[in-house]
XYZ file of C-alpha atoms in Angstrom:
679
model
C 0.000 0.000 0.000
C 1.243 3.473 -0.707
C 3.182 5.792 1.526
C 0.486 8.490 1.331
C -1.413 10.446 3.935
C -5.049 11.404 3.666
C -5.739 14.322 1.345
C -2.450 14.370 -0.498
C -4.132 15.477 -3.707
C -1.246 14.390 -5.944
C 0.168 10.999 -4.932
C 3.241 11.639 -7.084
C 4.482 14.062 -4.394
C 4.695 11.151 -2.045
C 8.153 10.682 -3.470
C 9.111 14.080 -2.050
C 7.912 12.998 1.390
C 9.933 9.792 1.141
C 13.234 11.438 0.115
C 13.428 14.561 2.264
C 15.515 14.384 5.420
C 17.608 17.325 6.531
C 18.908 19.166 9.596
C 21.760 21.392 10.723
C 24.801 19.167 11.104
C 27.037 21.873 9.643
C 30.279 20.285 10.768
C 29.262 16.980 9.228
C 28.051 18.603 6.032
C 31.369 20.318 5.469
C 33.398 17.198 6.062
C 34.868 15.334 3.117
C 34.655 11.574 3.250
C 34.400 8.467 1.163
C 30.747 7.672 1.275
C 27.542 9.012 2.742
C 26.644 8.604 6.426
C 23.245 8.624 8.178
C 24.188 11.987 9.697
C 24.807 13.394 6.230
C 21.517 11.983 4.975
C 20.000 13.999 7.815
C 21.730 17.121 6.477
C 20.365 16.930 2.946
C 18.046 19.657 1.686
C 15.952 19.346 -1.450
C 13.652 21.355 -3.682
C 10.022 20.431 -3.176
C 8.279 22.503 -5.861
C 9.115 25.216 -8.400
C 6.939 27.791 -10.171
C 8.226 30.093 -12.917
C 6.792 33.609 -13.372
C 4.933 34.358 -16.628
C 7.811 36.600 -17.830
C 10.376 33.905 -16.846
C 12.392 36.361 -14.733
C 11.796 34.593 -11.427
C 11.421 31.031 -10.218
C 9.768 30.624 -6.832
C 10.672 27.348 -5.198
C 10.374 25.639 -1.847
C 13.470 24.368 -0.089
C 12.695 21.508 2.266
C 14.802 21.112 5.401
C 14.346 19.189 8.599
C 15.154 19.926 12.204
C 18.226 18.548 13.926
C 17.123 15.062 15.067
C 19.323 15.410 18.133
C 17.378 18.503 19.220
C 13.704 18.075 18.280
C 11.432 15.513 16.682
C 9.326 17.652 14.333
C 8.191 17.654 10.727
C 10.278 19.212 7.978
C 10.043 22.906 7.098
C 9.364 24.150 3.579
C 10.653 27.694 2.996
C 10.207 30.031 0.035
C 13.250 30.877 -2.101
C 13.396 32.786 -5.388
C 15.873 32.331 -8.249
C 16.389 35.389 -10.482
C 17.041 34.268 -14.056
C 18.587 37.651 -14.962
C 21.153 37.793 -12.162
C 21.375 33.984 -11.832
C 21.156 34.364 -8.071
C 18.950 32.622 -5.563
C 17.943 33.915 -2.151
C 15.451 33.121 0.616
C 12.220 35.157 0.480
C 10.187 33.764 3.367
C 11.509 31.545 6.167
C 9.324 32.578 9.117
C 7.101 29.500 8.769
C 6.515 26.653 6.359
C 4.791 27.493 3.086
C 2.752 25.546 0.540
C 0.838 26.198 -2.695
C 3.287 28.829 -3.977
C 1.830 30.775 -6.938
C 2.613 33.921 -8.941
C -0.454 36.160 -8.781
C -1.701 36.956 -12.304
C -1.448 40.642 -13.177
C 0.732 41.402 -10.159
C 4.467 41.302 -9.422
C 3.968 39.191 -6.323
C 4.030 35.656 -4.970
C 1.236 34.138 -2.895
C 1.372 31.125 -0.617
C -0.332 29.394 2.271
C 1.236 29.421 5.723
C 0.374 29.175 9.396
C 2.159 31.482 11.806
C 3.273 30.351 15.235
C 0.368 30.210 17.652
C -2.282 30.051 14.923
C -4.558 27.053 14.421
C -5.414 27.648 10.734
C -3.312 28.634 7.760
C -4.148 31.612 5.555
C -3.241 33.122 2.185
C -0.302 35.548 2.147
C 1.162 37.796 -0.562
C 4.788 38.858 -0.913
C 5.991 41.512 -3.432
C 8.869 40.414 -5.642
C 10.581 43.790 -5.298
C 10.768 43.642 -1.503
C 8.652 44.140 1.557
C 7.060 41.806 4.056
C 4.462 39.129 3.517
C 0.898 40.330 4.115
C -2.141 38.215 4.888
C -4.718 38.759 2.128
C -7.355 36.142 2.953
C -8.305 33.945 5.884
C -11.130 31.428 6.167
C -12.775 29.907 9.240
C -10.823 26.667 8.720
C -7.443 25.961 7.142
C -7.241 26.459 3.383
C -6.104 23.200 1.780
C -5.371 24.552 -1.710
C -6.284 27.459 -3.966
C -6.083 28.578 -7.607
C -6.082 32.129 -9.054
C -8.369 33.041 -11.920
C -6.850 34.458 -15.130
C -6.710 38.073 -13.926
C -5.678 37.522 -10.305
C -8.902 38.874 -8.822
C -10.575 35.714 -7.546
C -9.413 32.509 -5.961
C -11.126 29.163 -5.858
C -10.092 27.288 -2.758
C -10.807 24.163 -0.737
C -11.215 23.992 3.030
C -13.019 21.878 5.591
C -16.514 23.176 6.101
C -16.964 24.910 9.452
C -18.728 22.612 11.892
C -19.946 23.502 15.346
C -18.174 21.409 17.957
C -20.503 20.041 20.631
C -18.627 19.295 23.832
C -19.707 16.492 26.127
C -20.494 17.381 29.741
C -18.610 14.277 30.851
C -14.958 14.496 31.903
C -14.127 11.827 29.311
C -15.074 11.654 25.643
C -14.436 8.576 23.470
C -13.528 8.611 19.811
C -16.390 7.559 17.510
C -14.833 5.625 14.642
C -15.531 6.893 11.094
C -18.457 9.062 12.138
C -18.764 12.815 12.027
C -16.241 13.150 9.192
C -16.013 16.706 7.865
C -16.338 17.427 4.142
C -13.753 19.529 2.354
C -15.753 22.040 0.322
C -14.950 24.269 -2.620
C -15.352 28.063 -2.445
C -14.867 31.139 -4.635
C -13.963 34.558 -3.259
C -12.903 37.911 -4.682
C -9.643 39.161 -3.173
C -9.035 42.903 -2.526
C -12.780 43.433 -2.372
C -15.032 44.902 0.288
C -17.045 41.684 0.095
C -14.758 38.828 1.036
C -17.529 36.391 1.975
C -16.771 33.182 0.058
C -19.368 31.629 -2.210
C -19.623 27.863 -1.770
C -19.581 25.634 -4.826
C -22.830 23.698 -4.814
C -21.731 20.100 -4.370
C -22.791 17.434 -1.909
C -19.439 15.686 -1.478
C -15.818 16.501 -0.774
C -13.970 18.710 -3.286
C -10.311 18.113 -4.205
C -9.152 19.337 -7.639
C -9.795 22.922 -8.815
C -9.073 24.288 -12.297
C -10.213 27.654 -13.720
C -11.281 27.876 -17.350
C -9.067 30.227 -19.425
C -11.736 32.968 -19.424
C -12.426 32.680 -15.696
C -16.108 31.925 -16.247
C -16.033 28.285 -15.188
C -14.270 25.885 -12.853
C -13.581 22.203 -13.316
C -13.593 20.426 -9.983
C -13.428 16.891 -8.661
C -15.852 15.650 -6.030
C -15.791 12.464 -3.951
C -18.889 11.172 -2.136
C -17.301 11.229 1.328
C -14.107 12.556 2.950
C -12.626 9.050 3.339
C -9.260 8.271 1.789
C -10.850 5.348 -0.055
C -13.274 7.657 -1.872
C -10.423 10.078 -2.578
C -8.474 7.337 -4.316
C -11.286 5.610 -6.193
C -14.411 7.721 -6.618
C -13.614 11.313 -7.547
C -15.927 12.625 -10.263
C -15.161 15.651 -12.466
C -17.775 18.390 -12.724
C -17.877 21.809 -14.380
C -19.173 24.720 -12.313
C -20.379 28.182 -13.283
C -18.069 30.572 -11.404
C -20.740 33.241 -10.952
C -23.468 31.072 -9.456
C -21.436 28.184 -8.080
C -23.856 25.764 -9.762
C -22.822 22.605 -11.621
C -23.333 22.972 -15.389
C -21.963 19.661 -16.686
C -20.643 16.362 -15.396
C -17.884 14.123 -16.731
C -18.347 10.366 -16.743
C -14.849 9.531 -15.538
C -14.058 6.559 -13.338
C -11.132 5.420 -11.251
C -8.165 7.364 -10.007
C -7.704 11.063 -10.732
C -4.638 13.247 -10.295
C -5.037 16.380 -12.435
C -7.544 18.426 -14.472
C -6.408 20.817 -17.230
C -8.441 23.070 -19.556
C -7.631 23.428 -23.244
C -6.681 26.972 -24.184
C -9.950 27.532 -26.059
C -11.957 26.266 -23.084
C -13.740 23.503 -25.005
C -11.943 20.409 -23.694
C -10.573 18.961 -20.481
C -7.538 16.748 -20.170
C -7.482 14.503 -17.121
C -4.437 12.732 -15.759
C -6.385 9.756 -14.577
C -6.890 6.007 -14.633
C -7.878 4.224 -17.835
C -10.761 2.569 -15.983
C -11.935 1.752 -12.466
C -9.381 -1.066 -12.181
C -6.357 0.978 -13.289
C -4.027 1.186 -10.263
C -2.730 4.669 -11.143
C -3.726 8.105 -12.440
C -1.115 7.934 -15.203
C -3.090 8.162 -18.456
C -4.123 11.220 -20.501
C -7.921 11.198 -20.818
C -9.557 13.905 -22.976
C -13.231 14.885 -22.885
C -15.509 17.771 -23.881
C -16.004 20.389 -21.175
C -19.743 20.016 -21.843
C -19.706 16.467 -20.493
C -19.178 12.953 -21.776
C -16.900 9.975 -21.292
C -13.151 10.666 -21.325
C -11.043 8.885 -23.946
C -7.554 7.531 -23.323
C -5.644 9.242 -26.136
C -2.676 6.848 -26.016
C -3.756 3.541 -24.409
C -0.697 1.655 -25.644
C 1.829 4.086 -24.159
C 4.486 2.034 -22.382
C 4.923 4.477 -19.535
C 3.100 6.642 -17.020
C 2.169 10.293 -17.516
C 3.210 12.248 -14.422
C 2.108 15.804 -15.325
C 0.229 17.453 -18.204
C -0.501 20.996 -19.437
C -2.207 22.325 -22.574
C 0.136 24.483 -24.656
C -2.260 24.980 -27.571
C -5.867 24.227 -28.479
C -4.871 20.721 -29.517
C -1.436 20.237 -27.959
C -0.617 18.843 -24.529
C 2.774 19.119 -22.827
C 3.630 16.052 -20.776
C 6.129 14.687 -18.290
C 6.270 10.896 -18.267
C 8.014 8.010 -16.599
C 9.215 5.385 -19.049
C 10.742 2.522 -17.151
C 13.255 3.880 -14.656
C 13.745 7.108 -16.629
C 11.677 10.185 -17.506
C 10.802 11.985 -20.737
C 9.328 15.392 -21.527
C 7.503 16.393 -24.669
C 4.238 17.123 -26.455
C 1.364 15.131 -27.884
C -1.721 16.122 -29.836
C -4.997 15.836 -27.972
C -6.093 13.022 -30.298
C -3.026 10.979 -29.358
C -1.058 11.655 -32.536
C 2.447 13.095 -32.982
C 4.095 12.255 -29.686
C 7.330 14.270 -29.608
C 9.924 13.734 -26.883
C 11.728 17.068 -26.546
C 13.795 15.644 -23.700
C 14.189 11.892 -24.239
C 14.687 9.325 -21.520
C 17.945 9.480 -19.599
C 19.402 11.646 -16.876
C 18.392 13.866 -15.213
C 15.262 12.547 -13.504
C 12.539 15.197 -13.946
C 9.995 15.441 -11.125
C 7.774 18.343 -12.276
C 7.683 21.320 -14.668
C 6.360 24.877 -14.836
C 6.093 26.922 -18.066
C 6.457 30.688 -18.606
C 4.679 32.603 -21.378
C 7.861 32.793 -23.487
C 8.541 29.039 -23.660
C 10.994 28.990 -20.755
C 10.585 26.092 -18.347
C 11.484 25.501 -14.730
C 11.961 21.893 -13.693
C 12.318 20.167 -10.363
C 14.915 17.588 -11.215
C 17.025 15.023 -9.416
C 19.994 12.936 -10.471
C 21.942 9.888 -9.381
C 24.392 12.154 -7.523
C 22.069 14.706 -5.902
C 18.459 15.135 -4.668
C 15.919 17.455 -6.287
C 17.118 20.864 -7.537
C 15.788 23.595 -9.852
C 16.697 23.318 -13.535
C 15.886 25.753 -16.357
C 15.240 24.989 -20.019
C 14.680 27.148 -23.100
C 12.090 25.755 -25.470
C 11.806 22.514 -23.563
C 15.299 21.424 -24.503
C 17.911 19.832 -22.221
C 17.556 21.567 -18.830
C 20.442 23.198 -16.960
C 20.855 23.100 -13.198
C 20.622 26.490 -11.420
C 20.388 25.667 -7.679
C 22.939 23.902 -5.485
C 21.347 23.178 -2.136
C 23.973 20.694 -0.918
C 27.373 21.916 -2.124
C 29.105 19.659 0.392
C 27.677 16.606 -1.368
C 30.106 17.163 -4.266
C 32.937 16.218 -1.898
C 31.372 12.885 -0.925
C 32.377 9.778 -2.848
C 29.347 7.904 -4.148
C 28.843 4.412 -5.485
C 28.128 3.889 -9.175
C 24.424 3.596 -10.063
C 23.221 1.469 -12.977
C 19.972 0.479 -14.663
C 19.849 -3.293 -15.002
C 17.417 -5.712 -16.631
C 16.961 -9.448 -16.334
C 14.513 -12.184 -17.279
C 12.119 -13.493 -14.654
C 11.521 -17.227 -14.430
C 8.528 -16.983 -16.775
C 10.481 -14.925 -19.300
C 9.079 -11.481 -18.447
C 11.713 -8.757 -18.687
C 12.194 -6.972 -15.365
C 14.046 -3.703 -14.816
C 15.761 -2.451 -11.700
C 18.425 -0.124 -10.375
C 21.689 -1.110 -8.741
C 24.046 0.970 -6.612
C 27.478 -0.611 -6.416
C 29.639 -0.376 -3.307
C 32.286 2.331 -3.245
C 35.579 0.972 -4.596
C 33.696 -1.859 -6.289
C 35.980 -4.335 -7.985
C 34.638 -6.574 -10.704
C 35.044 -10.205 -9.785
C 34.425 -9.646 -6.079
C 31.047 -10.432 -4.540
C 29.472 -8.155 -1.926
C 26.667 -8.258 0.623
C 23.412 -7.170 -1.019
C 20.478 -5.152 0.338
C 17.297 -5.473 -1.717
C 15.055 -2.390 -1.337
C 11.434 -3.020 -2.380
C 9.054 -0.189 -3.256
C 5.497 0.021 -1.967
C 2.256 0.198 -3.877
C 2.754 -2.108 -5.702
C 1.696 0.660 -8.103
C 4.930 2.659 -7.882
C 8.436 2.419 -9.282
C 12.001 3.532 -8.686
C 13.465 6.087 -11.096
C 17.109 6.568 -11.981
C 17.599 9.528 -9.668
C 18.556 10.021 -6.035
C 17.829 6.774 -4.176
C 18.982 7.472 -0.629
C 16.664 8.378 2.259
C 15.918 7.521 5.848
C 14.196 4.325 4.666
C 16.348 3.547 1.597
C 19.964 2.437 2.240
C 21.234 3.748 -1.105
C 24.569 5.509 -0.862
C 24.819 4.875 2.882
C 24.820 1.191 2.049
C 27.378 1.719 -0.734
C 29.674 3.483 1.734
C 29.497 0.456 4.033
C 30.415 -2.000 1.297
C 26.939 -3.104 0.199
C 25.454 -3.415 -3.239
C 21.901 -2.013 -3.070
C 19.270 -3.351 -5.485
C 15.936 -1.639 -6.332
C 13.713 -3.979 -8.394
C 10.777 -2.652 -10.420
C 8.894 -5.944 -10.243
C 5.729 -6.747 -12.203
C 2.890 -4.468 -11.182
C 5.243 -1.482 -11.027
C 4.359 1.730 -12.824
C 6.253 3.343 -15.702
C 5.811 0.488 -18.177
C 2.275 0.897 -19.422
C -1.222 -0.265 -18.559
C -0.753 -3.982 -19.201
C 2.397 -4.262 -17.080
C 0.907 -2.453 -14.069
C -2.038 -4.865 -14.110
C 0.085 -8.024 -14.278
C 0.055 -8.476 -10.496
C -3.633 -7.724 -9.891
C -5.267 -10.552 -7.986
C -1.907 -12.308 -7.713
C -0.323 -10.891 -4.574
C 2.951 -12.593 -3.537
C 3.055 -14.631 -6.744
C 5.071 -13.472 -9.764
C 5.845 -10.073 -8.266
C 7.881 -11.439 -5.363
C 9.384 -14.199 -7.495
C 10.675 -11.366 -9.713
C 12.604 -9.994 -6.741
C 14.222 -13.340 -5.969
C 15.037 -13.791 -9.652
C 16.799 -10.419 -9.552
C 18.863 -11.578 -6.590
C 19.801 -14.729 -8.533
C 20.814 -12.579 -11.491
C 23.139 -10.484 -9.321
C 24.619 -13.631 -7.773
C 25.205 -15.114 -11.231
C 26.831 -11.851 -12.321
C 29.282 -12.217 -9.450
C 28.129 -8.997 -7.763
C 26.094 -10.374 -4.835
C 27.201 -12.841 -2.192
C 24.308 -15.310 -1.941
C 25.023 -15.976 1.732
C 24.767 -12.282 2.664
C 21.499 -10.984 1.207
C 19.207 -8.606 3.096
C 15.825 -7.133 2.211
C 13.893 -4.050 3.292
C 10.869 -2.049 2.238
C 7.849 -0.158 3.481
C 4.124 -0.827 3.082
C 3.809 -3.259 0.155
C 7.605 -3.375 0.281
C 7.205 -4.324 3.938
C 4.852 -7.084 2.790
C 7.642 -8.270 0.476
C 10.137 -8.149 3.340
C 7.852 -10.267 5.511
C 7.391 -12.724 2.624
C 11.131 -12.979 2.006
C 11.699 -13.498 5.741
C 9.247 -16.409 5.909
C 8.308 -18.035 2.593
C 11.740 -17.309 1.039
C 13.646 -17.217 4.316
C 16.331 -19.604 3.065
C 17.425 -16.876 0.615
C 17.673 -13.892 2.996
C 19.942 -13.568 6.015
C 18.442 -10.296 7.306
C 15.265 -8.260 6.855
C 14.023 -4.843 7.954
C 10.247 -4.694 7.558
C 8.619 -1.271 7.770
C 4.835 -0.632 8.076
C 4.321 -3.950 6.329
C 1.619 -6.594 5.919
C 1.826 -10.015 7.547
C -1.783 -11.261 7.546
C -3.691 -10.824 4.296
C -6.955 -11.693 6.041
C -6.866 -9.248 8.953
C -5.503 -6.598 6.544
C -8.968 -6.496 4.945
C -10.633 -5.596 8.205
C -8.179 -3.010 9.476
C -7.168 -0.850 6.496
C -8.749 2.464 5.463
C -8.763 1.546 1.733
C -11.029 -1.523 1.341
C -12.475 -0.359 -2.002
C -9.026 0.229 -3.466
C -7.937 -3.180 -2.173
C -10.835 -4.705 -4.065
C -10.877 -2.622 -7.262
C -7.175 -2.367 -8.115
C -5.370 -4.946 -5.977
C -7.366 -8.143 -5.499
C -10.298 -7.831 -7.958
C -12.243 -10.049 -5.557
C -13.634 -9.851 -2.045
C -12.065 -11.844 0.740
C -15.382 -13.309 1.887
C -16.309 -14.709 -1.539
C -14.849 -18.140 -0.787
C -11.286 -16.792 -0.605
C -10.374 -17.376 3.029
C -7.865 -20.155 2.419
C -6.370 -18.335 -0.567
C -5.605 -15.240 1.489
C -4.345 -17.282 4.390
C -1.752 -18.690 1.989
C -0.839 -15.143 0.895
C 0.035 -14.269 4.484
C 3.648 -14.344 5.707
C 2.452 -15.589 9.121
C 1.284 -18.774 7.351
C 4.930 -19.621 6.633
C 6.496 -18.721 9.959
C 7.658 -22.340 10.329
C 10.196 -21.495 7.585
C 11.456 -18.326 9.309
C 15.225 -18.194 9.825
C 15.832 -14.581 8.710
C 16.997 -12.113 11.367
C 14.100 -9.660 11.271
C 13.726 -6.074 12.494
C 10.105 -4.882 12.339
C 9.100 -1.201 12.574
C 5.716 0.497 12.473
C 4.109 3.876 13.003
C 1.829 3.579 16.035
C -0.901 5.685 14.344
C -0.873 3.951 10.953
C -4.364 3.678 9.430
C -3.286 2.268 6.058
C -1.556 -0.845 7.412
C -2.575 -1.307 11.036
C 0.287 -1.713 13.546
C -1.297 -5.027 14.465
C 0.137 -6.423 11.225
C 3.631 -6.026 12.656
C 2.560 -7.268 16.069
C 1.094 -10.447 14.561
C 4.291 -11.361 12.733
C 6.440 -10.585 15.752
C 4.240 -12.707 18.022
C 4.120 -15.670 15.649
C 7.889 -15.745 15.147
C 8.658 -15.167 18.820
C 6.436 -18.047 19.934
C 7.031 -20.520 17.126
C 10.672 -19.736 16.254
C 12.150 -18.269 19.457
C 15.765 -18.644 18.291
C 15.325 -16.320 15.292
C 16.842 -12.843 15.971
C 13.840 -10.539 16.197
C 12.861 -7.034 17.294
C 9.711 -4.878 16.985
C 9.882 -1.065 17.193
C 6.839 1.224 17.332
C 7.198 4.943 16.512
C 4.727 7.065 18.534
C 2.685 9.711 16.659
C 3.831 8.382 13.283
C 1.646 6.870 10.577
C 2.279 5.103 7.286
C 5.852 6.344 6.957
C 7.715 8.673 9.303
C 7.618 12.450 8.987
C 9.559 13.682 12.008
C 13.302 14.212 12.131
C 14.284 12.036 15.092
C 12.019 9.161 14.087
C 13.609 9.157 10.615
C 17.144 9.291 11.947
C 16.434 6.594 14.529
C 14.969 4.300 11.859
C 17.895 4.873 9.511
C 20.421 4.011 12.229
C 18.498 0.901 13.320
C 18.108 -0.314 9.734
C 21.794 -0.026 8.869
C 22.925 -1.390 12.233
C 20.706 -4.450 11.725
C 22.176 -5.166 8.302
C 25.717 -4.622 9.574
C 25.191 -7.123 12.370
C 23.704 -9.924 10.282
C 25.263 -9.391 6.843
C 28.770 -8.241 7.712
C 29.529 -9.164 11.302
C 28.013 -12.680 11.163
C 26.386 -11.895 14.496
C 23.781 -13.980 16.239
C 22.546 -11.495 18.848
C 20.394 -8.485 18.050
C 22.096 -5.060 18.282
C 21.716 -2.874 21.349
C 18.170 -1.522 21.656
C 19.233 2.081 22.276
C 20.152 4.567 19.550
C 22.388 7.275 21.001
C 23.578 8.751 17.707
C 26.324 7.181 15.702
């Protein structure tokens, strides 16, 4: 299952959440060494988003940093910086508090953003002049604003926010939590800024509103609405509707189905392009679906595309700019709205493009990563090869890194599988090395050939310690078209996990991996894989680090917050339709009698996607049935499906690497010390 939180409107940005980890170890950052350390991983900053001004003179971007994990366990900060394309200089513009939804205000020389000042309970909309001066609050709602979009002339915003609800307090000294009742809808609103009348007008929908897109003339809005505020409905049941901006009434409805990530208007206002699923069973929102703005059924303009569209934007009445993943690489180009004339302006290969923003004069700003650095701002003229303009981690240039390669191999049934491999520093051909297999979640996700080191991914930290680190894009991964992503549906633990073992065999046969020293780690569905490798395939893996993973495919059905997604895009069948034995046999706990793998299990105590009980079940079964197997279970308080706070991330990173060191390099039998004091 994915490493997302509720109401992340674009799941693609979950990759940002996974990679960021930074703090203020200045002495460590300035040190030169051979190889990356966990402390240096905790010093990395990265660009989260970038927006270019219409005249291309400025690029507003967010720089994501995290607190010192030795000092405070808090979420990362996202501060506003601006790069001047004339002077080629970058400087901080707003660092008082974290910002989001950074936009250039149409018709003004200013930047707007959402932020919440210290002591406030809701965020508000602020404006900051480009030519200097302080940020000024320009609009505040009764509840926090989730997102907003300017109309074409910068006079109105459409925004989403939880509807205000009167809180009724119990007269008792204790009040229980009522599960999945009293959920609050996120509504859509329109308001005129700089007006004497700043009372918002609510868009007339019954459900929860997520996406907002103004028509080019500012007369209409395209929105998406889900029936309820649940994460399951967000993933599976958003419907696109067109709204009259003056009245707030719905004027047309789109018959889309399945996942939805983006809505874009054609420049003449007659068509909508959706980045969405092909159908209700498509695991991802990675297709381009075009439909009339007057209503109808969207059409997949390129159903045979062997990749995944990550971002789209109309650049003409019939032309759509796209960013796509194709295998482990990305491409950038244009396609006609009927699916003809696909043109890759930037073909696959480095760097790894994350997102783009276009100015009026055909200048582009990209958020881009590479094998040797996390996300930075790049600039391109005419959509040609982009050039890097920000350097957020200069010290990283002095750190020796392991070589990173794209590899491919044949699975046991002949299917071609792709993956990424980081070789140990000072790798010598002919020598075999301990191997850490890092499995992505989803399974509808994939690894790209960019920066692959984070608190939960060994990457270059592993390379510095003498490991080869393998990232398989097993069947069911994204980036290889509709048919490939559906190959694992209804077949959990079958070919997909065999693909991973086949990749290990390939690396052993190539003389890179030592078959007696293989470890495995992953989160969510990757944690499921880790549990499977540590039980069913335990004879192949000496050590495992399972994070927020699945161990019981039966109890998973009754404890997750995405039952409809489980059914529609993962299993294609309900558990209770005569499938009890089948799902018992898809559960790692069913194979605990095989368990010999030294296993570290970690879980966020507040996880609603994969309940912490999944980790507890596996720990209890192994501890009782196989008491001699090295085993430890760690719960992280106040963390969910993935860890967002600085100390929790650092602690996990240290524990993960220490576990692998003990059982893959030291040939130890006892678990490491339970306390992390800082390495």
